[in-house]
mmCIF file of C-alpha atoms in Angstrom:
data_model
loop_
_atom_site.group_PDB
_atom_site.id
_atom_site.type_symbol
_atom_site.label_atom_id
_atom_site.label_comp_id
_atom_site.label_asym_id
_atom_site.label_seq_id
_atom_site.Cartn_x
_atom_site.Cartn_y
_atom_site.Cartn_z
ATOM 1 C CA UNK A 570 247.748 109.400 131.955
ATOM 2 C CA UNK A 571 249.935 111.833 131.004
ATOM 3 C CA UNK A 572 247.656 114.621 129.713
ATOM 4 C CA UNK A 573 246.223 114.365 133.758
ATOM 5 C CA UNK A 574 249.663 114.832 134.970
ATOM 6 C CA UNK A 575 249.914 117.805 133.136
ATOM 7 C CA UNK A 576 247.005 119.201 134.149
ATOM 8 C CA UNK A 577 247.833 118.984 138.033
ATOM 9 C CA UNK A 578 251.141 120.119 136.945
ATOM 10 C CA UNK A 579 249.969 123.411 135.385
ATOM 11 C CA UNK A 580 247.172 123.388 137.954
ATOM 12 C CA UNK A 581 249.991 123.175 141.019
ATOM 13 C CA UNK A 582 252.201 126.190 138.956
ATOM 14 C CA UNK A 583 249.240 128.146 138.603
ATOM 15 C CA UNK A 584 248.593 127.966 142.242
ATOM 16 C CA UNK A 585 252.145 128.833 142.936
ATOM 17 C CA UNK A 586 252.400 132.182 140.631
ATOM 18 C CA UNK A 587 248.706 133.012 142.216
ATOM 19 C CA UNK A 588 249.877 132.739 145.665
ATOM 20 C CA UNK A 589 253.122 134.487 145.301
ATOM 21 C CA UNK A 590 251.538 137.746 143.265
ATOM 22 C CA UNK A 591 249.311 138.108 145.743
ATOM 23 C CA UNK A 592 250.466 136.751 148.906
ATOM 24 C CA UNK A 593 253.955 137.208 148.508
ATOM 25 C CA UNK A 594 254.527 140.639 150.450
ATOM 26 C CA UNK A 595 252.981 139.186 153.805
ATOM 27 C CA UNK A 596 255.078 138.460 156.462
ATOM 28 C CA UNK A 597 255.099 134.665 156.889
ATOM 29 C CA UNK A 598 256.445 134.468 153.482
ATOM 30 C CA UNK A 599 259.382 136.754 153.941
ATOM 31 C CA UNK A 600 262.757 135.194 152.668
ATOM 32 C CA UNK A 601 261.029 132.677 151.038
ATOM 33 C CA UNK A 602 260.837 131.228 147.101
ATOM 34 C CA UNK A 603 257.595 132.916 147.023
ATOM 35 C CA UNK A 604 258.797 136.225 148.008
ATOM 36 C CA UNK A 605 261.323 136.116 145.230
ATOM 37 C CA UNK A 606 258.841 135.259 142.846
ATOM 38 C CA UNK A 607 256.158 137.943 143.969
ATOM 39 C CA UNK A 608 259.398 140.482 143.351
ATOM 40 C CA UNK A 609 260.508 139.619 139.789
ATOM 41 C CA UNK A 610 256.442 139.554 138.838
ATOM 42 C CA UNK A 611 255.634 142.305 140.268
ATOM 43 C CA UNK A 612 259.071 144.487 140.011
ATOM 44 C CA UNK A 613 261.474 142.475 137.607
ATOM 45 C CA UNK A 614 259.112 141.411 135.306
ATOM 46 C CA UNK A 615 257.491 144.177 134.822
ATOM 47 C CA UNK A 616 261.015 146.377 134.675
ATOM 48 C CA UNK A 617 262.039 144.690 131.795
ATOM 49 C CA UNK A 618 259.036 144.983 130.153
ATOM 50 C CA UNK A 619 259.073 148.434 130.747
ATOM 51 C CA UNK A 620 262.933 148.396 129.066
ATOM 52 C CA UNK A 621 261.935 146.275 126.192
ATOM 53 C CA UNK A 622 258.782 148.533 125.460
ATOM 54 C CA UNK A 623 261.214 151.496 125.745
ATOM 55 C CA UNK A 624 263.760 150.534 123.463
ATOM 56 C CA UNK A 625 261.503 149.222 120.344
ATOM 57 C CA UNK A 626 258.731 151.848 120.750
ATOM 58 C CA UNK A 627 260.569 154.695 122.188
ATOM 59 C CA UNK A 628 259.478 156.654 125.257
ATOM 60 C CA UNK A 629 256.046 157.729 124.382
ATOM 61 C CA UNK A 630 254.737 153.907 124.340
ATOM 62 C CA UNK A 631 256.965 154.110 128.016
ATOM 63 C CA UNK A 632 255.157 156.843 129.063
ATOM 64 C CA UNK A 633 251.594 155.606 128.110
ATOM 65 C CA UNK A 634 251.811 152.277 129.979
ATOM 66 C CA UNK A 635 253.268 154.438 133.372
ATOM 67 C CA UNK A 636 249.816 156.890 132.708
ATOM 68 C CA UNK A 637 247.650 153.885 132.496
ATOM 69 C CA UNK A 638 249.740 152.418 135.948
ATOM 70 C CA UNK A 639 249.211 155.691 137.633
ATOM 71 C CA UNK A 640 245.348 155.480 136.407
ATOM 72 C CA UNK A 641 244.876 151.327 137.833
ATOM 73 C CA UNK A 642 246.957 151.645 140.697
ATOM 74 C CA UNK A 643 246.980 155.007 142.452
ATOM 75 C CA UNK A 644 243.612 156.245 141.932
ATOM 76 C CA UNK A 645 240.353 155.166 142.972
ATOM 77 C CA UNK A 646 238.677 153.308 139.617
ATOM 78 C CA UNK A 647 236.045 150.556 139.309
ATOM 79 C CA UNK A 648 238.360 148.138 136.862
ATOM 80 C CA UNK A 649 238.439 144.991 139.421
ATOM 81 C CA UNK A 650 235.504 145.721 140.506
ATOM 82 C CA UNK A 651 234.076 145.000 136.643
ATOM 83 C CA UNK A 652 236.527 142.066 136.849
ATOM 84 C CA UNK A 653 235.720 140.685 140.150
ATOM 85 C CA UNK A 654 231.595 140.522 138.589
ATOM 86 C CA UNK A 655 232.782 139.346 135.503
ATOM 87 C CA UNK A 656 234.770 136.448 137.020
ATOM 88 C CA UNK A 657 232.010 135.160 139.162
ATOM 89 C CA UNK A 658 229.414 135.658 136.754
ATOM 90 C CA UNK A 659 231.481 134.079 133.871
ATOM 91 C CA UNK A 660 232.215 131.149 136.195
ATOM 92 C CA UNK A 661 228.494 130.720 137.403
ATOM 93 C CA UNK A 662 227.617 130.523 133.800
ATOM 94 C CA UNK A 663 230.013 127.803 132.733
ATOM 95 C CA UNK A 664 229.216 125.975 135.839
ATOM 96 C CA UNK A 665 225.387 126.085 134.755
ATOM 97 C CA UNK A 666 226.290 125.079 131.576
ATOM 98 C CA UNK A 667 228.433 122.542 131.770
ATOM 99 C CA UNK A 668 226.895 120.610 134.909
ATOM 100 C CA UNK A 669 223.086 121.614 135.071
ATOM 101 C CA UNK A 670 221.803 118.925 132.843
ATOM 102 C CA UNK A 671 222.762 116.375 135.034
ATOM 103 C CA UNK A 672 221.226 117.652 138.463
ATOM 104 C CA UNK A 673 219.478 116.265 139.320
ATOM 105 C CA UNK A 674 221.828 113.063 139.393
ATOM 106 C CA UNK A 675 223.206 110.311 140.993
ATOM 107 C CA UNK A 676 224.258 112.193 144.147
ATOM 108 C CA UNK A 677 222.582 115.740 143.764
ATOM 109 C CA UNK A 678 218.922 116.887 143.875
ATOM 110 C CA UNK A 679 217.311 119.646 142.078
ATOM 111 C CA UNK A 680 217.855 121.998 145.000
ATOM 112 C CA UNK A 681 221.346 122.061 144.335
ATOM 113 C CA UNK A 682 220.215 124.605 140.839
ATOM 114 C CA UNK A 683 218.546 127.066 143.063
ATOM 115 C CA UNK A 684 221.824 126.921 146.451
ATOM 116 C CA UNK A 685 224.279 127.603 143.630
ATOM 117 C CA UNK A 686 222.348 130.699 142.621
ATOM 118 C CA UNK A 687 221.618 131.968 145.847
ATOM 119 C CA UNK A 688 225.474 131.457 147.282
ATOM 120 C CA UNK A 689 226.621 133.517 144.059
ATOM 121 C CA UNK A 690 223.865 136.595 144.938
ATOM 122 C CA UNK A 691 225.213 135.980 148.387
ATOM 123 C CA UNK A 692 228.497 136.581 147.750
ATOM 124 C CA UNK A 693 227.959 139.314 145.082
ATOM 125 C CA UNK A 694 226.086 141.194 148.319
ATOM 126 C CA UNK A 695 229.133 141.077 150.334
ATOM 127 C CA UNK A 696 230.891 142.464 147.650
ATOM 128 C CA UNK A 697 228.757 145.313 147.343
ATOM 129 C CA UNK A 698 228.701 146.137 151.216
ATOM 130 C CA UNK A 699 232.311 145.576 151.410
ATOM 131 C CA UNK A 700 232.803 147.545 148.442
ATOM 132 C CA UNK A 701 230.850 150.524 149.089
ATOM 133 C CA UNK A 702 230.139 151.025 153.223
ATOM 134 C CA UNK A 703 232.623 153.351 155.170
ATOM 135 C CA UNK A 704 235.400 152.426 156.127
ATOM 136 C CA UNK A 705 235.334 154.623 158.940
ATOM 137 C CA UNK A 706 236.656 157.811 157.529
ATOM 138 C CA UNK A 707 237.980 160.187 160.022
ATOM 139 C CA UNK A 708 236.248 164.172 159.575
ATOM 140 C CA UNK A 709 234.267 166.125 162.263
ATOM 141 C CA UNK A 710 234.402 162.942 164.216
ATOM 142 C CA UNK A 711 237.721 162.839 164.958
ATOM 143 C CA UNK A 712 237.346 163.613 169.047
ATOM 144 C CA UNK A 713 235.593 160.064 169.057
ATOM 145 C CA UNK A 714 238.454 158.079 167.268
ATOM 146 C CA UNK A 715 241.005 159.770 169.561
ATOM 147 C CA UNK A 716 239.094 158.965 172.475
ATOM 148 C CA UNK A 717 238.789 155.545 171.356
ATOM 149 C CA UNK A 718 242.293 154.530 170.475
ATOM 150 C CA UNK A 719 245.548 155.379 172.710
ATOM 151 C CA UNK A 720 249.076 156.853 171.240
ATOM 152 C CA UNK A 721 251.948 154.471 172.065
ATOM 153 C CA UNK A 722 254.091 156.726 171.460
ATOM 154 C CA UNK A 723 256.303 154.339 169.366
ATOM 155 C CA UNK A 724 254.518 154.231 165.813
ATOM 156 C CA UNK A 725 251.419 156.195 166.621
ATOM 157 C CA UNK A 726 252.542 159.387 167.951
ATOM 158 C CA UNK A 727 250.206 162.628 168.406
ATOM 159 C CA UNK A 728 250.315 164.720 164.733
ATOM 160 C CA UNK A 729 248.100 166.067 162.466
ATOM 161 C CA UNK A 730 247.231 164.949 158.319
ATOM 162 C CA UNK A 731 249.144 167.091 156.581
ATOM 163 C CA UNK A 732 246.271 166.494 153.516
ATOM 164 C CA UNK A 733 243.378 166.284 155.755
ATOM 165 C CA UNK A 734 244.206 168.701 157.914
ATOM 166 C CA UNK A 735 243.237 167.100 161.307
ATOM 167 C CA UNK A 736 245.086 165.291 164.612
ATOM 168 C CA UNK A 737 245.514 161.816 163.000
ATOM 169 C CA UNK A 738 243.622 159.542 165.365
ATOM 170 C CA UNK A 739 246.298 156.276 166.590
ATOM 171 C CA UNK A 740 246.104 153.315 164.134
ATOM 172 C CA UNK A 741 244.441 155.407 161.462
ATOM 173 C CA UNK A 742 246.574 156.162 158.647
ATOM 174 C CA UNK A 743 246.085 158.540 155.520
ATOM 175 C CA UNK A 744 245.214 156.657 152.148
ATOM 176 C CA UNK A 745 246.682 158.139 149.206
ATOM 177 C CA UNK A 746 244.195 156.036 146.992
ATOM 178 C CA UNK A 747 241.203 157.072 148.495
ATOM 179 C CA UNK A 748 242.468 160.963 149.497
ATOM 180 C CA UNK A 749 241.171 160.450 153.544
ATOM 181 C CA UNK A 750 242.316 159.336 156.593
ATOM 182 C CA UNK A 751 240.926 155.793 157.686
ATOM 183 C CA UNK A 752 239.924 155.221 161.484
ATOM 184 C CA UNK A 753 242.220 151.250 162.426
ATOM 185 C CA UNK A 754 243.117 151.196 158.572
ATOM 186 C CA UNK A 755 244.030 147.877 157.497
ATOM 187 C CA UNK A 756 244.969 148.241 154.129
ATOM 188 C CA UNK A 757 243.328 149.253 150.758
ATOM 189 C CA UNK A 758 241.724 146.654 148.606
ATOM 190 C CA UNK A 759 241.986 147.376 144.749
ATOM 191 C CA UNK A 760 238.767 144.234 144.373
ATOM 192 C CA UNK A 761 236.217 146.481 146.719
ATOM 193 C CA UNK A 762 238.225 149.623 145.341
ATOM 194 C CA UNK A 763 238.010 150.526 149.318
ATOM 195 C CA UNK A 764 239.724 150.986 152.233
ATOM 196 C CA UNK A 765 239.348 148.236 155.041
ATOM 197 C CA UNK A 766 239.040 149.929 158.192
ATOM 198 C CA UNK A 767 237.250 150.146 161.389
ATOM 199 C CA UNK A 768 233.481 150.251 159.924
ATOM 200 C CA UNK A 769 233.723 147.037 157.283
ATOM 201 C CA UNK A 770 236.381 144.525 158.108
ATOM 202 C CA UNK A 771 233.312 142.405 159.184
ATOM 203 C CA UNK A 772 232.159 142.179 155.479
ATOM 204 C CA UNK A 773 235.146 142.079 154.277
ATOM 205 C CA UNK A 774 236.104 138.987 156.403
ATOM 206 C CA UNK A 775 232.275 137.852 155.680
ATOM 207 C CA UNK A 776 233.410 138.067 151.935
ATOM 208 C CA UNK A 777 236.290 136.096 152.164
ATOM 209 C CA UNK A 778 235.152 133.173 154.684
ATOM 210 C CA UNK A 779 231.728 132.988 152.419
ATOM 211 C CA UNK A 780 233.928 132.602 149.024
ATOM 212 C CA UNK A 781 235.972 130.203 150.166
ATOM 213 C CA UNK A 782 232.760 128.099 151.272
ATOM 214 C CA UNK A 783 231.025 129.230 147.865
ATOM 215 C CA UNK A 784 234.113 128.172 145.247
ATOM 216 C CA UNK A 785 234.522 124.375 148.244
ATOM 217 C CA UNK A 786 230.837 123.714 147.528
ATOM 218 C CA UNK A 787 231.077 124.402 143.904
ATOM 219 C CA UNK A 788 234.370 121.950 143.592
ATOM 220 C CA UNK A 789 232.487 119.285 145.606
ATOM 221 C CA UNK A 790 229.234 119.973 143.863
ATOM 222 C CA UNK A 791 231.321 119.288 140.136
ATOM 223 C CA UNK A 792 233.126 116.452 142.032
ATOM 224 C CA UNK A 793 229.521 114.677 143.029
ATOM 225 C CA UNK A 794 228.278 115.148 139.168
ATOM 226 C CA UNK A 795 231.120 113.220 137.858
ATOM 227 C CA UNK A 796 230.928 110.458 140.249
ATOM 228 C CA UNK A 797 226.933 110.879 139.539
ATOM 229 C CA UNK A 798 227.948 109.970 135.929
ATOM 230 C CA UNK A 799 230.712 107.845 136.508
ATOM 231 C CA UNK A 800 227.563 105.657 138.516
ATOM 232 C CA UNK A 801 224.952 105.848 136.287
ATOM 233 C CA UNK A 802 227.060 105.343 132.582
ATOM 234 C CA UNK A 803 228.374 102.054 134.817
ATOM 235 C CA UNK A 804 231.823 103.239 133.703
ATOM 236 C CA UNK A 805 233.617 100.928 135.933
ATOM 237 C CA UNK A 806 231.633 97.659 134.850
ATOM 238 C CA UNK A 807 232.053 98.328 131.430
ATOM 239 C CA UNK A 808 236.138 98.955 132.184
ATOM 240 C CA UNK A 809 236.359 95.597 134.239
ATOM 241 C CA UNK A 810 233.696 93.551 132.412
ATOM 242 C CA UNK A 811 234.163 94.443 128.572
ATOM 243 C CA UNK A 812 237.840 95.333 128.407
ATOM 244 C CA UNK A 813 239.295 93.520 131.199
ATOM 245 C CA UNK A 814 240.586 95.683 133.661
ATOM 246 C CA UNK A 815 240.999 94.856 136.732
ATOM 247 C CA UNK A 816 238.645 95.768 139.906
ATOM 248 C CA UNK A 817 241.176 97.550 141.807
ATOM 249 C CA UNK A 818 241.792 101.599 142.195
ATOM 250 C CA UNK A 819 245.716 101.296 140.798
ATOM 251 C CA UNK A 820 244.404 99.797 137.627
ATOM 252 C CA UNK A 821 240.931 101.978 137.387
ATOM 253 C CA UNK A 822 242.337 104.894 137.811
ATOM 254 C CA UNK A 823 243.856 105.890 134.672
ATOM 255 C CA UNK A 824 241.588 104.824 132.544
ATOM 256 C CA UNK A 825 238.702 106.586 134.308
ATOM 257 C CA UNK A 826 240.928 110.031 134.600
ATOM 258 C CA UNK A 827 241.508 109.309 130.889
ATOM 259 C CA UNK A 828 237.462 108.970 130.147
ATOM 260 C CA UNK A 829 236.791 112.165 132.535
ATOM 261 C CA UNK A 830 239.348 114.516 131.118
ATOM 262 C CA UNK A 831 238.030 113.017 127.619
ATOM 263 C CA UNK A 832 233.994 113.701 128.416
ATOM 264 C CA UNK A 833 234.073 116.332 130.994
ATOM 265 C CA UNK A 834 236.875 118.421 130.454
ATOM 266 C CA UNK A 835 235.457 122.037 130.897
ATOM 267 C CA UNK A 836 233.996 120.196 134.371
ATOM 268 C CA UNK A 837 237.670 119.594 135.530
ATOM 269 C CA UNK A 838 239.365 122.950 134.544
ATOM 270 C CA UNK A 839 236.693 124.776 136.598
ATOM 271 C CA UNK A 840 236.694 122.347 140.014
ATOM 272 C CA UNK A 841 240.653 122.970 139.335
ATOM 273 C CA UNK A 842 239.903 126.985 139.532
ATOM 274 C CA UNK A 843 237.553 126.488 142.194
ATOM 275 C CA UNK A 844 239.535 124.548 144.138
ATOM 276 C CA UNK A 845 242.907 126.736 143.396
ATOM 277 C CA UNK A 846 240.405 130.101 144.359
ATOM 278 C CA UNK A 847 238.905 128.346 147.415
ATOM 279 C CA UNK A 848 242.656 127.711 148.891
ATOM 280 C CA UNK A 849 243.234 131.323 148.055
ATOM 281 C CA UNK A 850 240.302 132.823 149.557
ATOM 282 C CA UNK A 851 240.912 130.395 152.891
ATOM 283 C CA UNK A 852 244.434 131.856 153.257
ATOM 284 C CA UNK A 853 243.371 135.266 153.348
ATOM 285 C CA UNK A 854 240.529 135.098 155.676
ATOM 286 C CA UNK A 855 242.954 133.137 158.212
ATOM 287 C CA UNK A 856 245.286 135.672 158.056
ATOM 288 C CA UNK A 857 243.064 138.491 158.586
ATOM 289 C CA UNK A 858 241.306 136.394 161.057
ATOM 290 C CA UNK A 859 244.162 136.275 162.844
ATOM 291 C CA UNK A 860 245.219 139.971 162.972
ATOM 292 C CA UNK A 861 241.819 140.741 164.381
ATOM 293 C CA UNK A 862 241.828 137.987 166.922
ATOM 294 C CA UNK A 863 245.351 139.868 167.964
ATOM 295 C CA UNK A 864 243.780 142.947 167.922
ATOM 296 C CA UNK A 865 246.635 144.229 165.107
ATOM 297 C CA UNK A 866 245.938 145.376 161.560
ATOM 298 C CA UNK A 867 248.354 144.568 157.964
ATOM 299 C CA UNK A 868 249.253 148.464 158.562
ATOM 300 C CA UNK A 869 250.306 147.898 161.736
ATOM 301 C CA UNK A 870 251.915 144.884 161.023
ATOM 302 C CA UNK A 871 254.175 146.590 158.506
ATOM 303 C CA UNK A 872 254.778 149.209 160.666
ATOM 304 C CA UNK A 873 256.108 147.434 163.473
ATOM 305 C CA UNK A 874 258.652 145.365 160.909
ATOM 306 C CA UNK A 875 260.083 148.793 160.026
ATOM 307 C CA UNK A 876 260.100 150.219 163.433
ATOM 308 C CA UNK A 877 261.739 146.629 164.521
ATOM 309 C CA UNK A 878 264.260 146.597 161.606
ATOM 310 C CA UNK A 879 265.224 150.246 161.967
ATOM 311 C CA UNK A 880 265.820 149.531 165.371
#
């Protein structure tokens, strides 16, 4: 029992240090444990390192990690991209592996081979038009963004790009990443390696509600196998029957956890990933869900903190 409690242990930390690197900037989380974590991994953490690195390799190795920073972070490049297709197709693999010699089972029919495959090429499409369709780049069109969206004259005020050269439409904003100014810019996602803007925010919210439904049906899918197995090996008669356990879910349940994480271990670490991703991927579609139901954007979101702080 005590190698399962440390796997929802490290499953529930994991969780927590994948929440708070990514999530930890948005508002709802502001003054919170999560924030503070998101800041030391993502500033303190990485400071030190920086420090350490400095003082036993000297500045060069300093100045080679800040040049490959510069290189991930501030230009456009196709690294999570590559990592984004190598996670799902890495996981769809193992899943296959591990799980597709017994569907059909107890609980699943053949079909259930052939769903998994299409929801991954499903997904993987909504990547790619995410990824690659406009964002809704402001150029020779700009008369129709500024007849389209109002100045408040509080954050959006009447000036021109200073890079692009043209009367910045309201809520567009310039991205450094992508060198162009973005008509209702929401923010700039590193995974599509892409602004999200006026044009896509439909497949990017597509993206998100469809991989949240992909990684739930692949944790219940997993789930149904081992209580497909759990059925058909007549685990639970053998526990009560042969080594005298008793028929009741306090007393079962150890022993069973014991014989799953024993005979179907790679089967739990990915329902725990899938299940960790699929909270992950639910979070962020509800919160962008929500801006767009309020008609706001993450830029604009920011914005208004400032202009309320400075204030």
């Amino acid at each position: 029992m005590g190698v399962a409690w440390l796997v929802i242990g490290h499953s529930l930390v994991t969780l927590l240090v994948v929440v708070s690197f990514l999530c930890g900037q948005w508002p709802i989380f502001r003054g919170t444990p999560i924030q503070t974590i998101h800041r030391f991994i993502t500033f303190g953490a990485y400071d030190y390192f920086l420090r350490f690195v400095g003082a036993v390799f000297g500045h060069k190795a300093t100045d080679a990690i800040l040049s490959l920073e510069s290189f991930c972070c501030d230009r456009p490049n196709p690294i999570l991209q590559i990592v984004y297709l190598a996670i799902i197709g890495t996981t769809y693999y193992f899943v296959a592996k591990s799980s597709f010699a017994y569907i059909p089972g107890y609980y699943l029919s053949e079909v259930h081979r052939y769903l998994s495959l299409l929801g991954v090429g499903v997904g993987v499409l909504l990547f790619i038009l995410t990824s690659f369709s406009d964002p809704g780049t402001v150029t020779a069109n700009v008369s129709q963004y500024l007849s389209a969206y109002t100045y408040d004259k509080i954050i959006y005020t009447e000036k021109e790009c200073y890079t692009c050269k043209i009367t910045k439409p309201a809520r567009s904003k310039h991205c450094g990443i992508c060198g162009r100014c973005v008509a209702w810019f929401d923010h700039h996602s590193r995974w599509m390696n892409n602004c999200i803007g006026e044009r896509n925010t439909r497949y990017f919210l597509a993206f998100l509600l469809w991989h949240f439904l992909l990684c739930l049906y692949g944790t219940i899918a997993i789930g149904l196998v081992l209580a497909g197995r759990l059925k058909e090996l007549r685990i639970v008669y053998i526990l009560t029957v042969y080594y005298g356990v008793e028929n009741s879910f306090h007393s079962l349940t150890p022993h069973i956890v014991q014989w799953l994480l024993g005979s179907f271990n790679t089967q739990i670490l990915l329902m725990v990933f899938l299940a960790i991703v699929s909270l992950l991927m639910v979070g962020f579609f509800a919160y962008h869900a929500n801006l767009c139901l309020a008609n706001t954007t993450t830029n604009e979101t920011f914005k208004w903190e400032d202009y309320i702080s400075w204030q």
